[in-house]
Tab-separated table of C-alpha atoms and ligand atoms in Angstrom:
chain	number	residue	atom	x	y	z
A	1	MET	CA	-10.383	17.509	17.612
A	2	ALA	CA	-6.751	16.604	18.258
A	3	ILE	CA	-5.058	13.804	16.333
A	4	ARG	CA	-5.024	11.776	19.611
A	5	ALA	CA	-8.345	10.274	18.447
A	6	CYS	CA	-6.741	9.287	15.128
A	7	ASP	CA	-3.832	7.684	17.019
A	8	ARG	CA	-6.230	4.985	18.156
A	9	HIS	CA	-6.455	3.865	14.553
A	10	ARG	CA	-4.609	0.580	15.108
A	11	ALA	CA	-6.909	-0.505	17.959
A	12	VAL	CA	-10.042	0.395	15.962
A	13	ALA	CA	-8.744	-1.196	12.744
A	14	VAL	CA	-7.685	-4.431	14.473
A	15	THR	CA	-11.079	-4.644	16.245
A	16	LEU	CA	-12.893	-4.199	12.914
A	17	LEU	CA	-10.671	-6.772	11.217
A	18	VAL	CA	-11.182	-9.321	14.026
A	19	ALA	CA	-14.964	-8.815	13.725
A	20	ALA	CA	-14.732	-9.268	9.934
A	21	ALA	CA	-12.643	-12.441	10.315
A	22	LEU	CA	-15.154	-13.895	12.802
A	23	ALA	CA	-18.057	-12.986	10.497
A	24	GLY	CA	-16.190	-14.565	7.569
A	25	ALA	CA	-15.653	-17.766	9.566
A	26	VAL	CA	-19.349	-18.228	10.437
A	27	LEU	CA	-21.285	-16.608	7.560
A	28	PRO	CA	-21.675	-18.092	4.072
A	29	THR	CA	-19.189	-16.930	1.405
A	30	PRO	CA	-20.389	-13.590	-0.044
A	31	SER	CA	-21.424	-13.539	-3.717
A	32	VAL	CA	-18.938	-12.386	-6.369
A	33	THR	CA	-20.939	-9.161	-6.785
A	34	VAL	CA	-20.598	-8.362	-3.057
A	35	GLN	CA	-16.862	-9.157	-3.223
A	36	LEU	CA	-16.383	-6.855	-6.218
A	37	TRP	CA	-18.303	-4.013	-4.530
A	38	ALA	CA	-16.182	-4.452	-1.404
A	39	LEU	CA	-13.053	-4.227	-3.583
A	40	VAL	CA	-14.263	-1.073	-5.353
A	41	VAL	CA	-15.166	0.628	-2.037
A	42	GLY	CA	-11.929	-0.457	-0.280
A	43	VAL	CA	-9.771	0.838	-3.127
A	44	ALA	CA	-11.810	4.081	-3.417
A	45	VAL	CA	-11.231	4.711	0.309
A	46	GLY	CA	-7.502	4.089	-0.242
A	47	LEU	CA	-7.029	6.321	-3.322
A	48	PRO	CA	-6.398	9.566	-1.361
A	49	HIS	CA	-3.422	8.051	0.482
A	50	GLY	CA	-1.682	7.700	-2.876
A	51	ALA	CA	-2.834	11.105	-4.034
A	52	LEU	CA	-1.090	12.547	-0.952
A	53	ASP	CA	2.094	12.119	-2.970
A	54	GLN	CA	1.204	15.553	-4.286
A	55	PRO	CA	1.969	17.652	-1.152
A	56	ALA	CA	5.029	15.465	-0.522
A	57	ALA	CA	6.293	16.084	-4.068
A	58	ARG	CA	5.615	19.776	-3.739
A	59	ALA	CA	7.935	19.947	-0.730
A	60	VAL	CA	10.738	18.403	-2.809
A	61	LEU	CA	10.143	20.040	-6.195
A	62	GLN	CA	8.988	23.568	-5.418
A	63	GLY	CA	12.475	24.690	-4.370
A	64	ARG	CA	13.854	23.735	-7.781
A	65	PHE	CA	10.951	24.426	-10.163
A	66	GLY	CA	9.054	27.190	-8.328
A	67	GLN	CA	5.402	27.546	-9.337
A	68	TRP	CA	5.937	25.124	-12.266
A	69	TRP	CA	6.595	22.149	-9.918
A	70	PRO	CA	3.320	20.306	-10.910
A	71	ALA	CA	4.597	19.867	-14.494
A	72	PRO	CA	7.615	17.601	-13.693
A	73	PHE	CA	5.591	15.863	-10.965
A	74	ILE	CA	2.616	14.955	-13.189
A	75	GLY	CA	4.964	14.093	-16.067
A	76	PHE	CA	6.984	11.760	-13.799
A	77	TYR	CA	3.860	10.139	-12.324
A	78	LEU	CA	1.998	9.602	-15.595
A	79	GLY	CA	5.177	8.621	-17.460
A	80	LEU	CA	6.052	5.884	-14.938
A	81	ALA	CA	2.427	4.699	-14.820
A	82	ALA	CA	2.345	4.475	-18.635
A	83	LEU	CA	5.645	2.549	-18.585
A	84	VAL	CA	4.145	0.011	-16.149
A	85	LEU	CA	1.120	-0.476	-18.442
A	86	LEU	CA	3.451	-0.946	-21.413
A	87	VAL	CA	5.572	-3.532	-19.567
A	88	TRP	CA	2.373	-5.271	-18.398
A	89	SER	CA	1.105	-5.535	-21.996
A	90	VAL	CA	4.421	-6.984	-23.255
A	91	VAL	CA	5.475	-9.331	-20.408
A	92	PRO	CA	2.392	-9.660	-18.164
A	93	VAL	CA	3.583	-12.547	-15.975
A	94	ILE	CA	6.886	-10.815	-15.171
A	95	ALA	CA	5.013	-7.553	-14.505
A	96	LEU	CA	2.610	-9.371	-12.143
A	97	ALA	CA	5.490	-11.074	-10.310
A	98	LEU	CA	7.263	-7.701	-9.880
A	99	PHE	CA	4.039	-6.076	-8.705
A	100	LEU	CA	3.502	-8.800	-6.087
A	101	SER	CA	7.108	-8.508	-4.845
A	102	LEU	CA	6.930	-4.705	-4.671
A	103	SER	CA	3.617	-4.970	-2.820
A	104	VAL	CA	5.072	-7.336	-0.185
A	105	ALA	CA	7.835	-4.775	0.428
A	106	HIS	CA	5.472	-1.775	0.349
A	107	PHE	CA	2.848	-3.216	2.711
A	108	GLY	CA	5.472	-4.864	4.903
A	109	LEU	CA	7.573	-1.726	5.400
A	110	GLY	CA	4.379	0.234	6.099
A	111	ASP	CA	3.170	-2.171	8.794
A	112	ALA	CA	6.388	-3.474	10.390
A	113	GLU	CA	7.427	-1.680	13.536
A	114	PRO	CA	10.949	-0.198	13.417
A	115	ASP	CA	12.578	-3.366	14.641
A	116	GLY	CA	16.263	-2.566	13.962
A	117	ALA	CA	18.037	-5.609	12.568
A	118	LEU	CA	14.739	-7.526	12.529
A	119	ARG	CA	13.074	-5.007	10.202
A	120	PRO	CA	13.583	-6.874	6.877
A	121	MET	CA	12.198	-10.070	8.426
A	122	ALA	CA	9.299	-8.159	10.016
A	123	ALA	CA	8.542	-6.486	6.664
A	124	PHE	CA	8.473	-9.880	4.905
A	125	ALA	CA	6.200	-11.336	7.616
A	126	HIS	CA	3.748	-8.382	7.519
A	127	GLY	CA	3.824	-7.886	3.717
A	128	GLY	CA	3.486	-11.638	3.142
A	129	ALA	CA	0.259	-11.629	5.167
A	130	VAL	CA	-1.334	-9.578	2.359
A	131	VAL	CA	0.035	-11.422	-0.684
A	132	ILE	CA	1.267	-14.881	0.375
A	133	ALA	CA	-1.509	-15.679	2.893
A	134	PRO	CA	-4.390	-15.391	0.350
A	135	ALA	CA	-2.448	-17.508	-2.164
A	136	THR	CA	-1.913	-20.113	0.572
A	137	PHE	CA	-5.466	-20.249	1.929
A	138	TYR	CA	-7.313	-19.687	-1.398
A	139	GLN	CA	-4.856	-20.993	-3.966
A	140	LYS	CA	-7.504	-21.856	-6.605
A	141	GLU	CA	-9.305	-18.484	-6.383
A	142	VAL	CA	-6.063	-16.497	-6.386
A	143	ALA	CA	-4.733	-18.538	-9.334
A	144	SER	CA	-7.813	-17.696	-11.387
A	145	ILE	CA	-7.545	-13.964	-10.519
A	146	PHE	CA	-3.823	-13.993	-11.450
A	147	GLU	CA	-4.749	-15.730	-14.727
A	148	VAL	CA	-7.197	-12.883	-15.460
A	149	LEU	CA	-4.498	-10.297	-14.767
A	150	ALA	CA	-1.777	-12.069	-16.754
A	151	SER	CA	-2.273	-15.077	-18.968
A	152	GLY	CA	-0.050	-17.814	-17.463
A	153	GLY	CA	0.129	-15.933	-14.141
A	154	GLY	CA	-1.960	-18.585	-12.350
A	155	GLU	CA	1.202	-20.599	-11.731
A	156	LEU	CA	2.523	-17.830	-9.503
A	157	ALA	CA	-0.204	-18.721	-6.964
A	158	ALA	CA	1.202	-22.244	-6.594
A	159	PHE	CA	4.720	-20.839	-6.244
A	160	LEU	CA	3.551	-18.413	-3.532
A	161	ALA	CA	1.590	-21.145	-1.752
A	162	GLY	CA	4.580	-23.538	-1.888
A	163	PRO	CA	8.221	-22.570	-1.198
A	164	ILE	CA	7.502	-18.889	-0.569
A	165	ALA	CA	4.781	-19.723	1.982
A	166	VAL	CA	7.228	-21.973	3.854
A	167	MET	CA	9.717	-19.077	4.089
A	168	TRP	CA	6.934	-16.687	5.099
A	169	ILE	CA	5.621	-18.918	7.908
A	170	GLY	CA	9.243	-19.369	9.051
A	171	SER	CA	9.682	-15.573	9.105
A	172	ILE	CA	6.591	-15.136	11.324
A	173	ALA	CA	7.762	-17.818	13.765
A	174	ALA	CA	11.314	-16.422	13.850
A	175	LEU	CA	10.033	-12.867	14.316
A	176	LEU	CA	7.755	-13.795	17.213
A	177	MET	CA	10.599	-15.673	18.926
A	178	ALA	CA	13.370	-13.166	18.175
A	179	ARG	CA	11.726	-10.055	19.625
A	180	ARG	CA	13.428	-9.557	22.992
A	181	THR	CA	10.568	-7.456	24.343
A	182	PRO	CA	7.447	-8.928	22.813
A	183	ASP	CA	5.654	-6.236	20.827
A	184	TRP	CA	2.112	-7.388	21.519
A	185	ALA	CA	0.313	-4.735	19.479
A	186	SER	CA	2.327	-5.429	16.337
A	187	SER	CA	2.184	-9.229	16.773
A	188	ILE	CA	-1.601	-9.175	17.336
A	189	GLU	CA	-2.013	-6.974	14.264
A	190	LEU	CA	0.041	-9.393	12.139
A	191	LEU	CA	-1.935	-12.441	13.297
A	192	THR	CA	-5.226	-10.548	12.757
A	193	VAL	CA	-4.319	-9.737	9.155
A	194	VAL	CA	-3.437	-13.412	8.580
A	195	ALA	CA	-6.805	-14.418	10.119
A	196	VAL	CA	-8.692	-12.017	7.812
A	197	PHE	CA	-6.990	-13.482	4.731
A	198	ALA	CA	-7.711	-17.006	6.015
A	199	ALA	CA	-11.390	-16.396	6.791
A	200	LEU	CA	-12.529	-14.196	3.914
A	201	PRO	CA	-12.303	-14.557	0.128
A	202	PRO	CA	-9.153	-12.801	-1.220
A	203	LEU	CA	-10.827	-9.782	-2.847
A	204	MET	CA	-12.865	-9.005	0.231
A	205	ALA	CA	-9.950	-9.534	2.622
A	206	PHE	CA	-7.737	-7.289	0.478
A	207	ALA	CA	-10.426	-4.561	0.367
A	208	LEU	CA	-10.707	-4.610	4.172
A	209	TYR	CA	-6.947	-4.610	4.735
A	210	PHE	CA	-6.379	-1.797	2.234
A	211	GLY	CA	-9.301	0.426	3.259
A	212	VAL	CA	-9.203	-0.138	7.037
A	213	LEU	CA	-5.509	-0.638	7.873
A	214	HIS	CA	-3.030	0.333	5.141
A	215	ALA	CA	-4.467	3.530	3.621
A	216	PRO	CA	-5.663	5.192	6.879
A	217	ARG	CA	-2.301	4.389	8.513
A	218	ALA	CA	-0.350	5.989	5.636
A	219	THR	CA	-2.692	9.013	5.656
A	220	LEU	CA	-2.278	9.501	9.420
A	221	ALA	CA	1.513	9.194	9.107
A	222	GLU	CA	1.427	11.842	6.368
A	223	THR	CA	-0.678	14.078	8.630
A	224	ALA	CA	1.748	13.684	11.507
A	225	SER	CA	4.677	14.643	9.287
A	226	ALA	CA	2.818	17.632	7.787
A	227	GLY	CA	3.489	19.730	10.870
A	228	GLU	CA	0.664	20.275	13.299
A	229	ALA	CA	-0.869	16.807	13.682
A	230	THR	CA	-4.518	17.700	14.080
A	231	CYS	CA	-7.686	16.550	12.373
A	232	ALA	CA	-7.779	20.010	10.740
A	233	THR	CA	-4.440	19.143	9.062
A	234	LEU	CA	-5.904	15.774	8.074
A	235	GLY	CA	-8.935	17.517	6.534
A	236	ARG	CA	-6.683	19.946	4.647
A	237	LEU	CA	-4.534	17.089	3.295
A	238	LEU	CA	-7.605	15.134	2.183
A	239	ARG	CA	-8.942	18.208	0.353
A	240	THR	CA	-5.555	18.573	-1.380
A	241	ALA	CA	-5.694	14.889	-2.367
A	242	ALA	CA	-9.257	15.080	-3.699
A	243	PRO	CA	-8.616	16.232	-7.318
A	244	ALA	CA	-5.966	13.553	-8.026
A	245	SER	CA	-8.090	10.861	-6.333
A	246	LEU	CA	-11.100	11.862	-8.436
A	247	ALA	CA	-8.953	11.927	-11.592
A	248	ALA	CA	-7.683	8.377	-10.867
A	249	ALA	CA	-11.235	7.168	-10.121
A	250	ALA	CA	-12.521	8.808	-13.324
A	251	ALA	CA	-9.752	7.112	-15.353
A	252	GLY	CA	-10.883	3.774	-13.861
A	253	GLY	CA	-14.508	4.590	-14.791
A	254	VAL	CA	-13.541	5.424	-18.386
A	255	ALA	CA	-11.490	2.204	-18.656
A	256	PHE	CA	-14.521	0.249	-17.402
A	257	MET	CA	-16.811	1.808	-20.055
A	258	LEU	CA	-14.275	0.932	-22.766
A	259	LEU	CA	-13.669	-2.657	-21.595
A	260	ARG	CA	-17.067	-3.853	-20.397
A	261	ASP	CA	-18.397	-4.767	-23.880
A	262	GLY	CA	-15.588	-7.185	-24.583
A	263	MET	CA	-15.423	-8.988	-21.185
A	264	SER	CA	-17.438	-9.915	-18.117
A	265	THR	CA	-17.957	-7.287	-15.411
A	266	SER	CA	-15.893	-9.227	-12.863
A	267	VAL	CA	-12.936	-9.595	-15.260
A	268	ALA	CA	-13.117	-5.900	-16.226
A	269	VAL	CA	-13.359	-4.665	-12.601
A	270	THR	CA	-10.572	-6.939	-11.315
A	271	SER	CA	-8.209	-6.078	-14.180
A	272	ILE	CA	-8.812	-2.332	-14.005
A	273	ILE	CA	-8.367	-2.236	-10.234
A	274	PHE	CA	-5.237	-4.368	-9.902
A	275	ILE	CA	-3.433	-3.351	-13.109
A	276	GLY	CA	-4.439	0.264	-12.368
A	277	LEU	CA	-3.077	-0.051	-8.820
A	278	ALA	CA	0.149	-1.533	-10.203
A	279	ALA	CA	0.506	1.482	-12.528
A	280	LEU	CA	-0.017	3.893	-9.606
A	281	THR	CA	2.110	1.877	-7.187
A	282	VAL	CA	5.422	2.312	-9.036
A	283	PRO	CA	5.421	6.159	-9.035
A	284	HIS	CA	3.893	6.091	-5.518
A	285	ILE	CA	6.806	4.000	-4.194
A	286	ALA	CA	9.449	5.783	-6.299
A	287	LEU	CA	8.318	9.128	-4.914
A	288	GLY	CA	8.455	7.817	-1.333
A	289	VAL	CA	12.032	6.633	-1.896
A	290	ALA	CA	13.027	9.963	-3.523
A	291	LEU	CA	11.473	11.867	-0.645
A	292	ARG	CA	13.259	9.829	2.028
A	293	TRP	CA	16.554	10.277	0.141
A	294	THR	CA	16.064	14.054	-0.114
A	295	GLU	CA	15.120	14.260	3.570
A	296	SER	CA	18.176	12.245	4.642
A	297	ARG	CA	20.399	14.483	2.474
A	298	ARG	CA	18.787	17.558	4.021
A	299	SER	CA	19.265	16.288	7.554
A	300	SER	CA	22.870	15.194	6.905
A	301	HIS	CA	23.497	18.651	5.397
A	302	TYR	CA	21.892	20.144	8.531
A	303	ARG	CA	23.977	17.838	10.747
A	304	SER	CA	27.169	18.872	8.947
A	305	LEU	CA	26.249	22.550	9.428
A	306	LEU	CA	25.732	21.887	13.136
A	307	THR	CA	28.961	19.938	13.536
A	308	GLY	CA	30.753	22.591	11.466
A	309	ALA	CA	29.371	25.293	13.748
A	310	ALA	CA	30.347	23.263	16.830
A	311	ALA	CA	33.876	22.817	15.463
A	312	ALA	CA	34.119	26.558	14.791
A	313	ARG	CA	33.035	27.314	18.360
A	314	ARG	CA	35.735	24.996	19.787
B	401	BCR	C1	-0.941	12.225	-7.689
B	401	BCR	C2	-1.299	12.098	-9.128
B	401	BCR	C3	-2.278	11.277	-9.572
B	401	BCR	C4	-3.006	10.360	-8.656
B	401	BCR	C5	-2.374	9.370	-7.976
B	401	BCR	C6	-3.073	8.431	-7.098
B	401	BCR	C7	-4.515	8.585	-6.843
B	401	BCR	C8	-2.302	7.423	-6.567
B	401	BCR	C9	-2.824	6.317	-5.811
B	401	BCR	C10	-1.992	5.303	-5.431
B	401	BCR	C11	-2.456	4.114	-4.775
B	401	BCR	C12	-3.863	4.066	-4.317
B	401	BCR	C13	-1.589	3.063	-4.622
B	401	BCR	C14	-2.033	1.776	-4.197
B	401	BCR	C15	-1.212	0.704	-4.126
B	401	BCR	C16	-1.806	-0.608	-4.023
B	401	BCR	C17	-1.129	-1.792	-4.029
B	401	BCR	C18	0.345	-1.861	-3.913
B	401	BCR	C19	-1.926	-3.022	-4.140
B	401	BCR	C20	-1.427	-4.275	-4.219
B	401	BCR	C21	-2.336	-5.391	-4.344
B	401	BCR	C22	-1.962	-6.707	-4.441
B	401	BCR	C23	-0.564	-7.149	-4.433
B	401	BCR	C24	-3.006	-7.675	-4.568
B	401	BCR	C25	-2.780	-8.983	-4.735
B	401	BCR	C26	-3.882	-9.935	-4.872
B	401	BCR	C27	-4.563	-10.059	-6.021
B	401	BCR	C28	-4.185	-9.323	-7.266
B	401	BCR	C29	-5.722	-10.971	-6.190
B	401	BCR	C30	-6.296	-11.411	-4.870
B	401	BCR	C31	-5.253	-11.841	-3.922
B	401	BCR	C32	-4.199	-10.773	-3.647
B	401	BCR	C33	-4.696	-9.900	-2.500
B	401	BCR	C34	-2.946	-11.512	-3.285
B	401	BCR	C35	-2.679	11.210	-11.039
B	401	BCR	C36	-2.257	9.856	-11.606
B	401	BCR	C37	-4.187	11.379	-11.138
B	401	BCR	C38	-2.050	12.328	-11.859
B	401	BCR	C39	-0.637	12.608	-11.461
B	401	BCR	C40	-0.502	12.980	-10.030
């Protein structure tokens, strides 16, 4: 099956999210247990998109380290993840604030269309829909989750729901007005994500966003850049990502066994998932940046070879 079917991802994802938002608006609020299960499933579905860092890293590192490339890669990944956990244990509120800011940028740059000069504003509008919207619509719930993740972190919810929300709403309005040719698909997607975070409790809305929109989109983009963009390539990439995804899931399982005696299940699950995601996010983003930098150096090297060759021909 050609990737054409996968290209329809945005339409399918937006339809699912609209249905979820409508269901959230009319049905009673799901129990905490249902919300936690939704979070676990959403994050499990999204793990392979992070584990796809592996083939990307291979492309960069194999040239330099040959068959030993996994050693520096795993060392870099686990080292950065351990550093995040250390920082989180020493200054949790600062670590949470940095994680939220990085997430706005990460989700925003992933979802914003290449809008030229408007891109930073579009990234803030799209990324804010995932982090600022829930804090605005469910300030109390988000404050108590932040408090679980970092003692004293609850105040960040009020900050997000106050001045930052004003800037975020301004960025959406400005973006919708500034686009010369209205980009309907991207604008509808943005408003749908906001509706999901307005209609559903934060954990459930995040699970849906992450598992239905963000992770599949990143995986499909990875497939398209892996050469032949077919579902066979997608299958191959997912098989490559399986061991690291399972290792990350197993680490979460072990952490749950160790923590569950000393705290409630909901506190243990929420902390493991979000602090664990923060630990994986930093190497995940750092690798993306390193990859883009290497690619731009390669293509400028290639460009200079071409222009050099053209100059020689003249
Ligand atoms: C390769 C490798 C590996 C693996 C990896 C992986 C698997 C990754 C993944 C990654 C990933 C998978 C990532 C993710 C990211 C995510 C994020 C970035 C998130 C964010 C979130 C947020 C920000 C949230 C917020 C909130 C809260 C917290 C509460 C409620 C409300 C809200 C929603 C606001 C290992 C380590 C084994 C080893 C080495 C190598």
